[in-house]
mmCIF file of C-alpha atoms in Angstrom:
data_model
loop_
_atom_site.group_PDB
_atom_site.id
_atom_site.type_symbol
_atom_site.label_atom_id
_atom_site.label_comp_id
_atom_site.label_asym_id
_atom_site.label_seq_id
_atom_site.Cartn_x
_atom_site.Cartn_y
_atom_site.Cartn_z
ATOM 1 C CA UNK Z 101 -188.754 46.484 139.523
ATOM 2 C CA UNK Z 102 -186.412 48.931 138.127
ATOM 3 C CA UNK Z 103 -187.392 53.077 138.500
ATOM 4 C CA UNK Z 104 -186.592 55.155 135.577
ATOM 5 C CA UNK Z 105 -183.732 56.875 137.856
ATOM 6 C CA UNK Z 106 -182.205 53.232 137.494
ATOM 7 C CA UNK Z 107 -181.924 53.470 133.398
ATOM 8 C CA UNK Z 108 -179.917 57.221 133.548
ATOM 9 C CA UNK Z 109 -176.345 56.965 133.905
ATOM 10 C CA UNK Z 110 -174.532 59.770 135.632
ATOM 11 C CA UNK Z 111 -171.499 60.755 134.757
ATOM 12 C CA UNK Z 112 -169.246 63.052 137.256
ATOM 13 C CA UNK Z 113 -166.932 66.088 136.476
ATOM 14 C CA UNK Z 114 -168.517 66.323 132.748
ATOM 15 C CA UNK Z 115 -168.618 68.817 130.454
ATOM 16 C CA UNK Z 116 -166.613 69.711 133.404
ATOM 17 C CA UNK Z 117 -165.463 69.517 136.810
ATOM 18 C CA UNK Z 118 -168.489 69.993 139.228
ATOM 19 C CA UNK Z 119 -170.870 68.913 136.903
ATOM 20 C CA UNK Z 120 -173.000 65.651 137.099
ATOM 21 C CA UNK Z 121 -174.533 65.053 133.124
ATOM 22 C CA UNK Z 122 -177.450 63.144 132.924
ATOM 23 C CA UNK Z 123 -176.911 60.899 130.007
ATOM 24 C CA UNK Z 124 -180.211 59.931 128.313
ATOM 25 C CA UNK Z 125 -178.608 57.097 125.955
ATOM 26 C CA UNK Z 126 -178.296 54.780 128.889
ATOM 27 C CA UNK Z 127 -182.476 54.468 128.237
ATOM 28 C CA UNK Z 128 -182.265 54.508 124.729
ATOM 29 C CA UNK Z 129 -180.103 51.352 124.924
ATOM 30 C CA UNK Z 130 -182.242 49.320 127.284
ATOM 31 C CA UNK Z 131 -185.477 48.430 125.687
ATOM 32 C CA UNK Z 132 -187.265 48.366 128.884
ATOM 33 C CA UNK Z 133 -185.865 51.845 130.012
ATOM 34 C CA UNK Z 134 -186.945 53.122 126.570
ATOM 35 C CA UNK Z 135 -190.912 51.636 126.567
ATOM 36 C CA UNK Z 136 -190.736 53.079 130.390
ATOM 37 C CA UNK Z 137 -189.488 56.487 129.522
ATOM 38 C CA UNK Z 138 -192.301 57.052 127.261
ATOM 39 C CA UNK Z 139 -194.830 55.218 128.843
ATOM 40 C CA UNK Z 140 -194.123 57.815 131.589
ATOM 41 C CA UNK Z 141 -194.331 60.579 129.832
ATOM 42 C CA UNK Z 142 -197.232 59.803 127.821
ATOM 43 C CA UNK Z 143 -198.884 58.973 131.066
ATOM 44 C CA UNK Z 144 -198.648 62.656 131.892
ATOM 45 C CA UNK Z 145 -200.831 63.516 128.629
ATOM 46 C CA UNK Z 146 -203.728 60.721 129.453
ATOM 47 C CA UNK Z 147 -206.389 63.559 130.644
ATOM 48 C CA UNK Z 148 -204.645 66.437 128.409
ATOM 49 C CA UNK Z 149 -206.869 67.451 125.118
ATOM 50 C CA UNK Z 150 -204.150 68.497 122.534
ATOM 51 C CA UNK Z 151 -203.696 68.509 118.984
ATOM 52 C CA UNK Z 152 -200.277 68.376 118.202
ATOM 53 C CA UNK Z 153 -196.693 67.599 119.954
ATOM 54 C CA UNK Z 154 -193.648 69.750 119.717
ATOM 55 C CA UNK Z 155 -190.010 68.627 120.149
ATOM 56 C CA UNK Z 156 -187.052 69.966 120.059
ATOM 57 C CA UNK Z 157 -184.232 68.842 118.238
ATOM 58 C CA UNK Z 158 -182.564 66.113 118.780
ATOM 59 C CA UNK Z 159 -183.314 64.329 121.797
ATOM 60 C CA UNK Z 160 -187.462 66.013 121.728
ATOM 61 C CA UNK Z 161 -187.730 63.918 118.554
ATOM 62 C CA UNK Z 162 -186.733 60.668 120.456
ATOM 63 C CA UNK Z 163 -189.225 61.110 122.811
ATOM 64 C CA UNK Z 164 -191.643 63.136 120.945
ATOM 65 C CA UNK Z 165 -192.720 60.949 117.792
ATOM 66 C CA UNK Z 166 -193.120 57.840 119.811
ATOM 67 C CA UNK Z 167 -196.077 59.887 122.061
ATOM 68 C CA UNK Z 168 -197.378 61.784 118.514
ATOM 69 C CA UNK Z 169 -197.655 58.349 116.903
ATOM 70 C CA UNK Z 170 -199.329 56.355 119.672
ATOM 71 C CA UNK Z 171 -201.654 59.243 120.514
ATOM 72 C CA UNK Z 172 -202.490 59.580 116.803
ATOM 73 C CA UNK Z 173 -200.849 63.176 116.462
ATOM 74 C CA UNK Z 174 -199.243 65.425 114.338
ATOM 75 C CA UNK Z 175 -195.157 65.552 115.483
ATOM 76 C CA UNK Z 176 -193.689 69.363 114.858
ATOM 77 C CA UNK Z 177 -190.374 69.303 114.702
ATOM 78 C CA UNK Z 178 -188.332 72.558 116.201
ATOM 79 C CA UNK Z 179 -185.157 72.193 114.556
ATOM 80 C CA UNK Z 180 -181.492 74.511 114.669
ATOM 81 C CA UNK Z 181 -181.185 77.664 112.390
ATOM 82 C CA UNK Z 182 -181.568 77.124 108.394
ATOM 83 C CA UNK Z 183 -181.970 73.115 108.796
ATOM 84 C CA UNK Z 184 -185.816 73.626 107.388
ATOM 85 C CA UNK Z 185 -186.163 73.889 103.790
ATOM 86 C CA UNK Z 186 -189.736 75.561 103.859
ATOM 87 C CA UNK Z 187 -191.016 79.114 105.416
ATOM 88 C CA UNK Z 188 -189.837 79.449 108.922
ATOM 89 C CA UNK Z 189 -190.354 81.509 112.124
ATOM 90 C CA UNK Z 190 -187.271 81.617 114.413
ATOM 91 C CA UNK Z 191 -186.624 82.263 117.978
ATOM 92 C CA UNK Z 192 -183.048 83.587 119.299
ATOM 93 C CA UNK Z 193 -182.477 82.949 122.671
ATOM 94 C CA UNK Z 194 -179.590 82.565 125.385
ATOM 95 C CA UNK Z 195 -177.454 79.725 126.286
ATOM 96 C CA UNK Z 196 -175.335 79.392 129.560
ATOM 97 C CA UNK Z 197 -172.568 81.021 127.842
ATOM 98 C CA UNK Z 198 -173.718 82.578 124.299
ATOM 99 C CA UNK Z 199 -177.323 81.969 122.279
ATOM 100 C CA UNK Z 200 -178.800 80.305 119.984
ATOM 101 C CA UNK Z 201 -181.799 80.250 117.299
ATOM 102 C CA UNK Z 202 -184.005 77.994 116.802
ATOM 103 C CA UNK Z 203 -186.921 77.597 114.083
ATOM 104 C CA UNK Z 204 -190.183 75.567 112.977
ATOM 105 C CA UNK Z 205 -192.154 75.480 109.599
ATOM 106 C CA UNK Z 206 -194.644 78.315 109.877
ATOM 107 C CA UNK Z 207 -197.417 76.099 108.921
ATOM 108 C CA UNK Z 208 -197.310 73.212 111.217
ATOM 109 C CA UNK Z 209 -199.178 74.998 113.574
ATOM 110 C CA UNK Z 210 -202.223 76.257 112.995
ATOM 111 C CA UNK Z 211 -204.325 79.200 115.479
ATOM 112 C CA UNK Z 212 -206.488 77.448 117.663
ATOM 113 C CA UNK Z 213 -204.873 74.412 118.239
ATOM 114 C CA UNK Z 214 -203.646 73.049 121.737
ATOM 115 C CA UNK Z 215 -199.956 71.869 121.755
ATOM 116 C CA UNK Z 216 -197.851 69.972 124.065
ATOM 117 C CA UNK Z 217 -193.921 70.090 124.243
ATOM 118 C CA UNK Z 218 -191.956 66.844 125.155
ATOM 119 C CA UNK Z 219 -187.812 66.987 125.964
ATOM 120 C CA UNK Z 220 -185.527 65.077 127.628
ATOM 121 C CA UNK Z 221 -184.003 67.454 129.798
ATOM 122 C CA UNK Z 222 -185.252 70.902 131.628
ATOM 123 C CA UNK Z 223 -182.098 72.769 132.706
ATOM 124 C CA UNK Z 224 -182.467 76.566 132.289
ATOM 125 C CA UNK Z 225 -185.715 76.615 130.408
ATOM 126 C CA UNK Z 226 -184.008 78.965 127.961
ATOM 127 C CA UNK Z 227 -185.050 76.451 124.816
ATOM 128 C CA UNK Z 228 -188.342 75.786 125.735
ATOM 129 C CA UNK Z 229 -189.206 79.046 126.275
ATOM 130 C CA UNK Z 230 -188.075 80.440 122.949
ATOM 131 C CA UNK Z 231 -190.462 77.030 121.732
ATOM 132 C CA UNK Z 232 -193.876 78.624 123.542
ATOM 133 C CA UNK Z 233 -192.913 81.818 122.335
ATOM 134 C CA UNK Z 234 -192.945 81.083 118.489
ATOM 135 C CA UNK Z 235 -195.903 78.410 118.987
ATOM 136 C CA UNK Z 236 -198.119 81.477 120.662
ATOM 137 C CA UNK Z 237 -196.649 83.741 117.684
ATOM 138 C CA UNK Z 238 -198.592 81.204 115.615
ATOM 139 C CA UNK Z 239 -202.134 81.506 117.448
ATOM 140 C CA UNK Z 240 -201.676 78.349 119.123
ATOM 141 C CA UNK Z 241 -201.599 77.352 122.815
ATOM 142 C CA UNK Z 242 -199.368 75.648 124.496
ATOM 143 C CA UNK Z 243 -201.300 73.154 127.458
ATOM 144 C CA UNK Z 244 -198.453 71.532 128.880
ATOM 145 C CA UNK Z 245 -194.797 70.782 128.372
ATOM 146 C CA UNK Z 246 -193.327 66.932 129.463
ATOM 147 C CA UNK Z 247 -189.584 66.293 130.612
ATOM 148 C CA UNK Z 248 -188.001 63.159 131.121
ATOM 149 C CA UNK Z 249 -185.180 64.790 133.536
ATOM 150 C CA UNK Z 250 -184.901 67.947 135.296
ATOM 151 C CA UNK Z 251 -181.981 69.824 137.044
ATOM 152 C CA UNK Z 252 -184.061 71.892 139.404
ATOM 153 C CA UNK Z 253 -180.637 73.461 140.487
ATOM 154 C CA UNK Z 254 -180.781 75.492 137.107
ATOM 155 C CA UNK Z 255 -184.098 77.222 137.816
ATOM 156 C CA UNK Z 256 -185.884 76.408 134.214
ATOM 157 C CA UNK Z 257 -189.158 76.482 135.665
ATOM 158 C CA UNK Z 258 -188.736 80.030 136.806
ATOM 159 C CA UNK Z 259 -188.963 80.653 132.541
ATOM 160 C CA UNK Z 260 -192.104 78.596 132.214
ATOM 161 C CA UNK Z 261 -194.081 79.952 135.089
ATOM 162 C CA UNK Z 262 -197.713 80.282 134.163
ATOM 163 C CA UNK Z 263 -197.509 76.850 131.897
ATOM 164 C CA UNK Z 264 -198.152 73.130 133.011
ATOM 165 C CA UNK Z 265 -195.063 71.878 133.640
ATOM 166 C CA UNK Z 266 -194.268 67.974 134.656
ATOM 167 C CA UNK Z 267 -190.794 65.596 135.017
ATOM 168 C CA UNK Z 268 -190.154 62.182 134.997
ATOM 169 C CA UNK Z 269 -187.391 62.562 137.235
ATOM 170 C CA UNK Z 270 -185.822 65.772 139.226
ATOM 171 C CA UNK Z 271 -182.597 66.242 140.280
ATOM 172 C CA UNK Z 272 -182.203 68.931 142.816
ATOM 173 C CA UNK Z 273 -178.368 70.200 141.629
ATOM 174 C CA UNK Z 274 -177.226 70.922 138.004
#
């Protein structure tokens, strides 16, 4: 029987030279590695009370709506600067080499209520981060945060300390 380490291609030397990048499609374009991945990480929520799952856009949404609609839960998207057409709260944050901002309808999350956050990938944390940040902002709590994949190399978790963190699959470089 096939591991979900089987269903993620690696690809050498890319963005560039030195680099090994985890390619989620591979999953997304084997039914069974797709039905695993979020079997997986839905596992990982069985004994969590929550009300609500966060993703990040793009690849959060993949992963995210899949656990939101079999758990029968409300899916918050947390989408790129100005792609949100209602009232907003946004979140600048760094990158590896510049930042970014990301935002989220200010009333999809209400005070009181117990979030998770599902992504494909953990590398520096930076994202995720800025994600707890605006969903505390809102009065909410965040009770644990799901990756498929993790580059441990990076250090993300060093950003989350303090949160219930859990991966599908860790690999120890970046």
């Amino acid at each position: 029987m096939k591991q979900m380490e089987d269903y993620i291609r690696s690809i050498p030397d890319f963005p560039e030279e030195g680099i090994i990048f985890r390619d989620v499609t591979s999953i997304l374009e084997d039914a069974d590695g797709l039905q695993m991945s979020v079997d997986l990480i839905q596992e990982k929520l069985k004994d969590v009370e929550f009300d609500a799952v966060v993703g990040p856009e793009s690849r959060g949404f993949i992963f995210g709506m899949p656990i939101a609609y079999n758990m029968h839960k409300v899916f918050v998207p947390v989408r790129k600067k100005g792609k949100l057409p209602c009232e907003t709260i946004s979140m600048k944050y760094d990158l590896e080499y510049g930042s970014a901002e990301i935002e989220m309808h200010k009333s999809s999350i209400k005070p009181g209520q117990k979030v998770v956050i599902i992504d494909d990938l953990m590398a520096t944390g930076g994202t995720i981060e800025a994600i707890v940040k605006l969903i505390e902002m809102l009065g909410a709590k965040v009770v644990k945060i799901v990756f498929l994949m993790e580059l441990a190399g990076l250090e993300g978790r060093k950003k989350l300390e303090g949160y219930d963190v859990e991966t599908i699959v860790s690999y120890p470089g970046k």
